[in-house]
Coordinates of C-alpha atoms in Angstrom, one line a residue:
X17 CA 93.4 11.8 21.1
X18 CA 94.1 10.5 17.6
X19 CA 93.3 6.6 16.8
X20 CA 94.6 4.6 13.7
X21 CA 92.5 2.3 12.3
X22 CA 93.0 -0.5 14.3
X23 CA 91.4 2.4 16.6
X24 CA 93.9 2.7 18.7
X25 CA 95.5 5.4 20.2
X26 CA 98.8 7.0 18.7
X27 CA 99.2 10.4 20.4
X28 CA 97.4 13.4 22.0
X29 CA 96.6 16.8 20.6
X30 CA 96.5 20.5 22.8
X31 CA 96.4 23.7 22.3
X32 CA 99.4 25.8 24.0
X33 CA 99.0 29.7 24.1
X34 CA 96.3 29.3 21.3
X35 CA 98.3 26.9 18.9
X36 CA 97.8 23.3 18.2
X37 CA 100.6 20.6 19.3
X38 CA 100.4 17.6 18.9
X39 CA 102.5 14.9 20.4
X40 CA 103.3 11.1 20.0
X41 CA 102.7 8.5 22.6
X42 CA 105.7 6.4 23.0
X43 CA 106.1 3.9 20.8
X44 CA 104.4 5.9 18.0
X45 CA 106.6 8.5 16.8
X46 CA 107.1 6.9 13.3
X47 CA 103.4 8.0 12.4
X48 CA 104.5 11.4 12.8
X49 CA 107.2 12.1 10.2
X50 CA 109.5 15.0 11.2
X51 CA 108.5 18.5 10.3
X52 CA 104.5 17.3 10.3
X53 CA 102.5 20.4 10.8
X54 CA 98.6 19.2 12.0
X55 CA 95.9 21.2 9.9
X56 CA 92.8 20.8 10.8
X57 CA 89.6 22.7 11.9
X58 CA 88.9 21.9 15.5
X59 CA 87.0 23.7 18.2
X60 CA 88.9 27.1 19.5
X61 CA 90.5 26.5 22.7
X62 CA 88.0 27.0 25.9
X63 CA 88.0 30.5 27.9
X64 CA 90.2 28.9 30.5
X65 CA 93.1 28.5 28.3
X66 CA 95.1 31.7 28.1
X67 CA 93.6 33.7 24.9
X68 CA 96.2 34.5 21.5
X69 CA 97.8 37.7 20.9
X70 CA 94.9 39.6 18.9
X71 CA 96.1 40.4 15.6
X72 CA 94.6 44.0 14.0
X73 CA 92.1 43.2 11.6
X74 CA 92.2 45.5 8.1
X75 CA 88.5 45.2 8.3
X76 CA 87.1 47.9 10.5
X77 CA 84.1 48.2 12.7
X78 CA 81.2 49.8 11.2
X79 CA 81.2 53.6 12.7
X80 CA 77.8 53.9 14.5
X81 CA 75.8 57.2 14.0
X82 CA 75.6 59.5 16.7
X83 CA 72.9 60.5 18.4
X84 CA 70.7 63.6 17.9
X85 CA 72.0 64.8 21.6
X86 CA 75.5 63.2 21.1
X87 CA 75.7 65.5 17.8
X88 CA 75.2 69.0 19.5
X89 CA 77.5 68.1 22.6
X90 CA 80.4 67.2 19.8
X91 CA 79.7 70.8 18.4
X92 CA 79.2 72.7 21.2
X93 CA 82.4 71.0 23.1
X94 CA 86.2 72.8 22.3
X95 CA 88.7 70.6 20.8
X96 CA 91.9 71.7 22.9
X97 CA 95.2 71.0 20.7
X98 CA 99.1 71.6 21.5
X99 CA 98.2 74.9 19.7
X100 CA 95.8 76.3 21.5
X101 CA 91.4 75.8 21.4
X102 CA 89.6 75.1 18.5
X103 CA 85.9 76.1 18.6
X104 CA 83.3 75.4 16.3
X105 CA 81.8 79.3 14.9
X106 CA 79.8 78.4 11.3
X107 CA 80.9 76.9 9.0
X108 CA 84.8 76.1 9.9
X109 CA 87.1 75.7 13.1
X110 CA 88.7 78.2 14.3
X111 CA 91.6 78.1 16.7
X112 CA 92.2 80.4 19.6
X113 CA 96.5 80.6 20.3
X114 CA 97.4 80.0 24.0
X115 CA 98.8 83.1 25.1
X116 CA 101.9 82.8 27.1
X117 CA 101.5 83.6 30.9
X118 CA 104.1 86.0 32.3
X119 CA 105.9 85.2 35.1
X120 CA 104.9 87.4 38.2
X121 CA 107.6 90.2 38.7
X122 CA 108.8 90.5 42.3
X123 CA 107.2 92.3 44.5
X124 CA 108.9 96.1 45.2
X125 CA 107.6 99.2 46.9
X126 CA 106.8 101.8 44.0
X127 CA 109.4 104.4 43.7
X128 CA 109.1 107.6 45.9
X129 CA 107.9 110.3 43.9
X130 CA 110.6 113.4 44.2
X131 CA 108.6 116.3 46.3
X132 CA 108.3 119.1 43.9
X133 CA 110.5 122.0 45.8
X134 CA 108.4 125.1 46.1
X135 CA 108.8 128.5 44.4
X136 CA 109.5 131.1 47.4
X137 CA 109.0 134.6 46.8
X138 CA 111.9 136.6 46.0
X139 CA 111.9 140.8 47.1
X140 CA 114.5 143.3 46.9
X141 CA 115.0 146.5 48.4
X142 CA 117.2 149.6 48.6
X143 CA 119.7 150.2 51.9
X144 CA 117.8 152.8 53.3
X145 CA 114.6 151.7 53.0
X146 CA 113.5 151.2 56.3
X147 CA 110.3 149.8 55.7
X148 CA 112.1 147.3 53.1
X149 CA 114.5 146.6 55.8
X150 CA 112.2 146.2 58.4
X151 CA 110.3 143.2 56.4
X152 CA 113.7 141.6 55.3
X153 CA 114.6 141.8 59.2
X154 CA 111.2 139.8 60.0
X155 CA 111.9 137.5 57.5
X156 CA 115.1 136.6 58.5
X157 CA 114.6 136.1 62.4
X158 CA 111.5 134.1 61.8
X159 CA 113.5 131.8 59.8
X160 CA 115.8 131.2 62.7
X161 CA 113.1 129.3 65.0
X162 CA 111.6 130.7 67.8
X163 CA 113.4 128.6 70.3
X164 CA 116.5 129.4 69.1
X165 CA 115.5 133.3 68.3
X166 CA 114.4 133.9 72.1
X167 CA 118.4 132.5 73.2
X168 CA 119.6 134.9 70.7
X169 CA 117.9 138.2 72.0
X170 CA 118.1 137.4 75.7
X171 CA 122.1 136.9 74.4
X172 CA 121.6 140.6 72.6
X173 CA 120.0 141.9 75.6
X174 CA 123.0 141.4 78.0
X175 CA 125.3 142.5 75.1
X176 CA 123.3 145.7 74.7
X177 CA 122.3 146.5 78.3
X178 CA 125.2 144.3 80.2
X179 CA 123.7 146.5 84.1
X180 CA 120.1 146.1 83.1
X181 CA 118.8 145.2 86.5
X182 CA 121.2 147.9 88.0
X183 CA 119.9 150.7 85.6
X184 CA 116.0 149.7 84.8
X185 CA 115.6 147.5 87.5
X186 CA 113.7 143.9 86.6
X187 CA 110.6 143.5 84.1
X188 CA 108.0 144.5 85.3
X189 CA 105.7 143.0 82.4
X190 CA 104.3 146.7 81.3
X191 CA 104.3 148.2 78.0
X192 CA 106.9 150.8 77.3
X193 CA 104.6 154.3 77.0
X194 CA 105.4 157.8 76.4
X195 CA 106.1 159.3 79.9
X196 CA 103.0 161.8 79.7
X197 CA 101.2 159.2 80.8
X198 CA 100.0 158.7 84.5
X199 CA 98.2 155.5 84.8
X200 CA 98.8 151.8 82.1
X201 CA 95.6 148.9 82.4
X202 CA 94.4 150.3 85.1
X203 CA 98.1 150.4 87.5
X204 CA 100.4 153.2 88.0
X205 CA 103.5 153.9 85.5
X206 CA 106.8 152.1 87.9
X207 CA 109.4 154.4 88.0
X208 CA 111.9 152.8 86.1
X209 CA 110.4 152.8 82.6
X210 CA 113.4 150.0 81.4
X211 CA 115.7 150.4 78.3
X212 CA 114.6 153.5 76.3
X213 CA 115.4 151.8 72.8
X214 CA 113.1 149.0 74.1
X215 CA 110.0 148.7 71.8
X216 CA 106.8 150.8 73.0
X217 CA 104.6 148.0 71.7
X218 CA 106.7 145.4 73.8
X219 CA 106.1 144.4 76.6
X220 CA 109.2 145.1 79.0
X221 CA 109.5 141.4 79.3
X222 CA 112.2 138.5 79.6
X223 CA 112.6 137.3 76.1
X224 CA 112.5 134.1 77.0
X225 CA 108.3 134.6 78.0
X226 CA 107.5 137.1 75.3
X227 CA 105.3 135.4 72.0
X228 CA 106.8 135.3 68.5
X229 CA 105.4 138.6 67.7
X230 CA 106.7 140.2 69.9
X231 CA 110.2 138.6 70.2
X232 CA 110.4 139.4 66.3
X233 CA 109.7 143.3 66.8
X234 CA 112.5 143.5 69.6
X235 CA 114.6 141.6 67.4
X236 CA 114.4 144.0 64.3
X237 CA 114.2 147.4 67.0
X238 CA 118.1 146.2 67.9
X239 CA 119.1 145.6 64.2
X240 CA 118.6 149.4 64.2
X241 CA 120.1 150.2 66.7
X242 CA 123.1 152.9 65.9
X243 CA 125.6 154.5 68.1
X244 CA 126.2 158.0 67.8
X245 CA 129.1 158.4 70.3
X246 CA 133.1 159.1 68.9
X247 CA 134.2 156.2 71.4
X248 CA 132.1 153.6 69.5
X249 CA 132.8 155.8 65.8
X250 CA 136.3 154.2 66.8
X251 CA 134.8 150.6 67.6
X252 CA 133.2 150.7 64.4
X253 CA 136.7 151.9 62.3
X254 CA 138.9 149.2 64.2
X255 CA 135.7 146.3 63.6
X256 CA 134.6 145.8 67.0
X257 CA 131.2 147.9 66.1
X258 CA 127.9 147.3 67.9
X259 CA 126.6 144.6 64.9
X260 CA 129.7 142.7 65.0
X261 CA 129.0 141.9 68.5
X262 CA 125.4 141.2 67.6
X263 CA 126.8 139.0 65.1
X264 CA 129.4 137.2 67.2
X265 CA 127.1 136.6 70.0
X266 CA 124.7 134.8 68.0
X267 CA 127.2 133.0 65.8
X268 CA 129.0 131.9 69.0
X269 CA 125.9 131.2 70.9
X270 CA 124.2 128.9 68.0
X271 CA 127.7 126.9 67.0
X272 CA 127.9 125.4 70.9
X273 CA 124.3 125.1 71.4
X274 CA 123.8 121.5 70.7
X275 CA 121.6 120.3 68.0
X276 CA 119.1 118.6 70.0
X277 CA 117.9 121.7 71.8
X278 CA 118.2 124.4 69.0
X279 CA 114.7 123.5 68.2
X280 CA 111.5 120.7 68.7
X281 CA 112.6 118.1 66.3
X282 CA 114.2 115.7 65.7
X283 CA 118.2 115.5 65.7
X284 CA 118.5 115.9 62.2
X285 CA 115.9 118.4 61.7
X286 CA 117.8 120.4 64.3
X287 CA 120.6 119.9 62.5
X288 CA 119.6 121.1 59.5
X289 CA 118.3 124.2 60.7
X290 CA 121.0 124.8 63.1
X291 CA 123.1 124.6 59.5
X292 CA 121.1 127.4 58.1
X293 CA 121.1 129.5 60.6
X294 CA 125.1 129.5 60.3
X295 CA 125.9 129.6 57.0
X296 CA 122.8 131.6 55.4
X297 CA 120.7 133.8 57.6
X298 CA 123.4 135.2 60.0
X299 CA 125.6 136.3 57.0
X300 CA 122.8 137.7 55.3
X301 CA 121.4 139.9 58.8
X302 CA 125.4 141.1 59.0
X303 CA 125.7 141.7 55.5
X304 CA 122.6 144.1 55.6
X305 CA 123.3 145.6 58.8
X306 CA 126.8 147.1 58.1
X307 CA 125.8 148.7 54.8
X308 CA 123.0 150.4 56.8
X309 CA 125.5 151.8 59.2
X310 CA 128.0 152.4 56.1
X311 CA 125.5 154.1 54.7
X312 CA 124.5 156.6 57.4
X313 CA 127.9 157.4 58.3
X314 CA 128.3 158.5 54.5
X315 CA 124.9 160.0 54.2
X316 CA 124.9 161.8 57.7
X317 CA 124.4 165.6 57.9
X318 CA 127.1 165.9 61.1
X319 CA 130.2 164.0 62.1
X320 CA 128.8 161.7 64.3
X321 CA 125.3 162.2 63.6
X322 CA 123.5 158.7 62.8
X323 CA 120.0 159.5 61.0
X324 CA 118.9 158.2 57.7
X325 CA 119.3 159.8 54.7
X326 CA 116.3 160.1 52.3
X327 CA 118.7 158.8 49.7
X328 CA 119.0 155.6 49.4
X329 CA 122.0 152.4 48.6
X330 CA 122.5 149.7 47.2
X331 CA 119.8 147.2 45.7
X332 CA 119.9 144.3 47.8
X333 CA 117.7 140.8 46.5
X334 CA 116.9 138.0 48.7
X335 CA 114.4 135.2 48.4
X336 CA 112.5 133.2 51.4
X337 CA 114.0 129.8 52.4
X338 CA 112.1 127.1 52.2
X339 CA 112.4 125.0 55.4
X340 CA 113.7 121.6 55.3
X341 CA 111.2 118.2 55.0
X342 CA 110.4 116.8 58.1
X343 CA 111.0 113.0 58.0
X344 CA 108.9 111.0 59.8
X345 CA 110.0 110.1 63.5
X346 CA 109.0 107.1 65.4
X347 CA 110.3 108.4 68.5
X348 CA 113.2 107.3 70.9
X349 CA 111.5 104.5 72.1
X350 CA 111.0 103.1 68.4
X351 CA 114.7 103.7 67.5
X352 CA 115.5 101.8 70.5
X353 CA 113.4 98.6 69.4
X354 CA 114.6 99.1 65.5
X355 CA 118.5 98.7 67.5
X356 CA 117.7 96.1 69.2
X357 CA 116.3 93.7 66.2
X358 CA 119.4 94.7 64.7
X359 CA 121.3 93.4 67.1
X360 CA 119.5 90.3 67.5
X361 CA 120.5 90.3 63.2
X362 CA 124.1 90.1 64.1
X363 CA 124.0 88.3 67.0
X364 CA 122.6 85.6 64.8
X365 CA 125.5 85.8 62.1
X366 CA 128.4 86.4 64.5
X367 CA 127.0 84.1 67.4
X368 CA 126.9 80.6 67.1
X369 CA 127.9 80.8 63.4
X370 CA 124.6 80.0 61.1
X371 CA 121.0 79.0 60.8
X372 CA 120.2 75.8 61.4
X373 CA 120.1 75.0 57.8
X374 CA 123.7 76.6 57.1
X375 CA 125.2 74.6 59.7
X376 CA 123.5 71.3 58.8
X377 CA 125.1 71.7 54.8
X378 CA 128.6 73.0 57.0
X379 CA 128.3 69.6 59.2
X380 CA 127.9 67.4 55.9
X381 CA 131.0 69.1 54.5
X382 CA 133.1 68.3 57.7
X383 CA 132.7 71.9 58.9
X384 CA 132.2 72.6 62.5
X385 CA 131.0 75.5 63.8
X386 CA 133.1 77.1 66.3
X387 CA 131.6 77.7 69.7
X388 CA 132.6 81.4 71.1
X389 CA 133.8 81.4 74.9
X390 CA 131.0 83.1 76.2
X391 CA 131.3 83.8 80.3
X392 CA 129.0 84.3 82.4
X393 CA 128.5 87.8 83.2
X394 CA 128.0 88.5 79.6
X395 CA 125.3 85.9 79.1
X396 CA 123.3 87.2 81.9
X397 CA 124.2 90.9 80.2
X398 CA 122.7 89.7 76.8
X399 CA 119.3 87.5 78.5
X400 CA 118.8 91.2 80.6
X401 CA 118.9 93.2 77.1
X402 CA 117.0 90.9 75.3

């Protein structure tokens, strides 16, 4: 309160947000001329007043010393900047550059490596050189497949011998022998010996049941076959010779023979090899086989006579084929399931229309999905496949 000095009292002095006011009581206000600022030193304001706005003062606190411990922490600790992390080394600061992190490529199988094709052996031989021939023939029907290879010579065999069973009578599972011989393994020589151009060291077997080995060396033993009659000196001229029908049967019996029985694997193995068979190893074996018989008919001592001349033809080259890469086959049971999630793919684009999320962002453009008609008979179909 401040008095007068009749002691009384002429107004009332507070402190508002830290500042002095001071304020007349009525009847008093001509003590307090206008624009009167109080100064005076009074007590600050108590803590229960709300405090002043701190001002910043330009005298700063005295920096305490660190610590013996506090010291070695402050060195030993990085100092990490917009730059990078600055460590203390010596003397100076030196500061380590972030390095930018790459962002993780997507994730892709690594590329198939190409498989190196393989150098085959390459041979050559004259026409006329039997033995040359003779490993050219055994190349060459190998290459066919023995499944295949055992259709073709039972095919060669009617086409050769069309009265077999009439004329030899049925196999009887014995090697073919010379016929000074009395007893084979222990049974008695049968009567009918079977084809005389059949092989002596094959077995007088069906070719469907006889090995590789053996189907091979009957197989080459009719490539060299020859007639020596002027009935089939005529077939030869007009082009209806003894290898043409060779070839034709084989080349007929191969092209309707469906791929998935022309050998053990897979369709499109089968395919493949079926392919080869057709265009490169049938053309080849004719090829071969009619300059052999060109050549004896020009080399031959007699008209008519068919034996080979010591001279010899033409150089012929060929090279082994490599056989094709066997892809790896899950089996019909696995093709089956791969089919089916395919189908359960497209049923899920074509059905209903989308995913869940597709047709909720459809719905909030005003798009409805349409609902097929579905009936009956095909939803039971579809529950039955699935």
């Amino acid at each position: 309160m401040l008095t007068h000095d009749s002691e009384k009292p002429v107004g009332s002095v507070f402190f508002v947000n830290g500042q002095l006011v001071l304020k007349a009581l009525p009847g008093f206000e001509h003590f307090f001329p206008p624009g009167f600022e109080a100064s005076f030193q009074g007590r600050p304001p108590s803590p229960s007043l709300s405090p002043s706005p701190t001002v910043q003062s330009e005298i700063k606190p005295e920096a305490k010393s660190p610590t013996k411990y506090e010291a070695k922490s402050e060195l030993k600790s990085p100092t990490k900047t917009e730059a990078g992390t600055a460590f203390m080394k010596g003397t100076g600061w030196t500061t380590v550059k972030k390095r930018e992190c790459p962002e993780p490529a997507a994730l892709e199988p690594p590329p198939k490596r190409p498989r190196p094709e393989k150098k085959m052996a390459s041979h050559e031989f004259r026409i006329g050189d039997v033995d040359g021939m003779k490993k050219f023939y055994y190349i060459r029907l190998g290459e066919v497949g023995i499944n295949a290879l055992r259709r073709i010579i039972t095919e060669w065999v009617k086409v050769l011998e069309p009265t077999r069973l009439r004329n030899y009578g049925p196999y009887h599972k014995l090697k073919q022998y010379s016929w000074d011989f009395k007893l084979l393994d222990n049974k008695p020589v049968p009567n009918d010996r079977g084809p005389p151009w059949w092989p002596n060291d094959v077995p007088y077997v069906e070719p469907a049941h006889l090995p590789s080995k053996c189907l091979e060396a009957l197989g080459v033993a009719i490539m060299f076959l020859q007639f020596s009659t002027a009935e089939q000196d005529k077939e030869y001229h007009a082009g209806e010779g003894l290898i043409s029908k060779l070839h034709n049967a084989a080349k007929y019996f191969i092209s309707t023979l469906p791929a998935q029985e022309y050998a053990m694997g897979h369709d499109a193995w089968n395919a493949v090899m079926k392919e080869r068979a057709l265009q490169s190893i049938l053309p080849e074996l004719l090829q071969v086989s009619r300059q052999y018989e060109e050549h004896i008919i020009q080399e031959g001592k007699e008209e008519g006579e068919r034996a080979p001349s010591p001279a010899l033809g033409k150089l012929f080259k060929y090279a082994e084929l490599q056989k094709p890469v066997r892809k790896s086959w899950k089996g019909k049971k696995a093709e089956e399931d791969e089919a089916k999630e395919v189908n359960k793919v497209v049923k899920k684009v074509k059905g209903k229309g989308q995913t869940p999320l597709e047709r909720r962002e459809r719905e909030m453009m005003g798009l409805r999905p349409v609902k097929p008609k579905v009936s009956k008979v095909m939803a039971v179909n579809d529950l039955l496949n699935t």
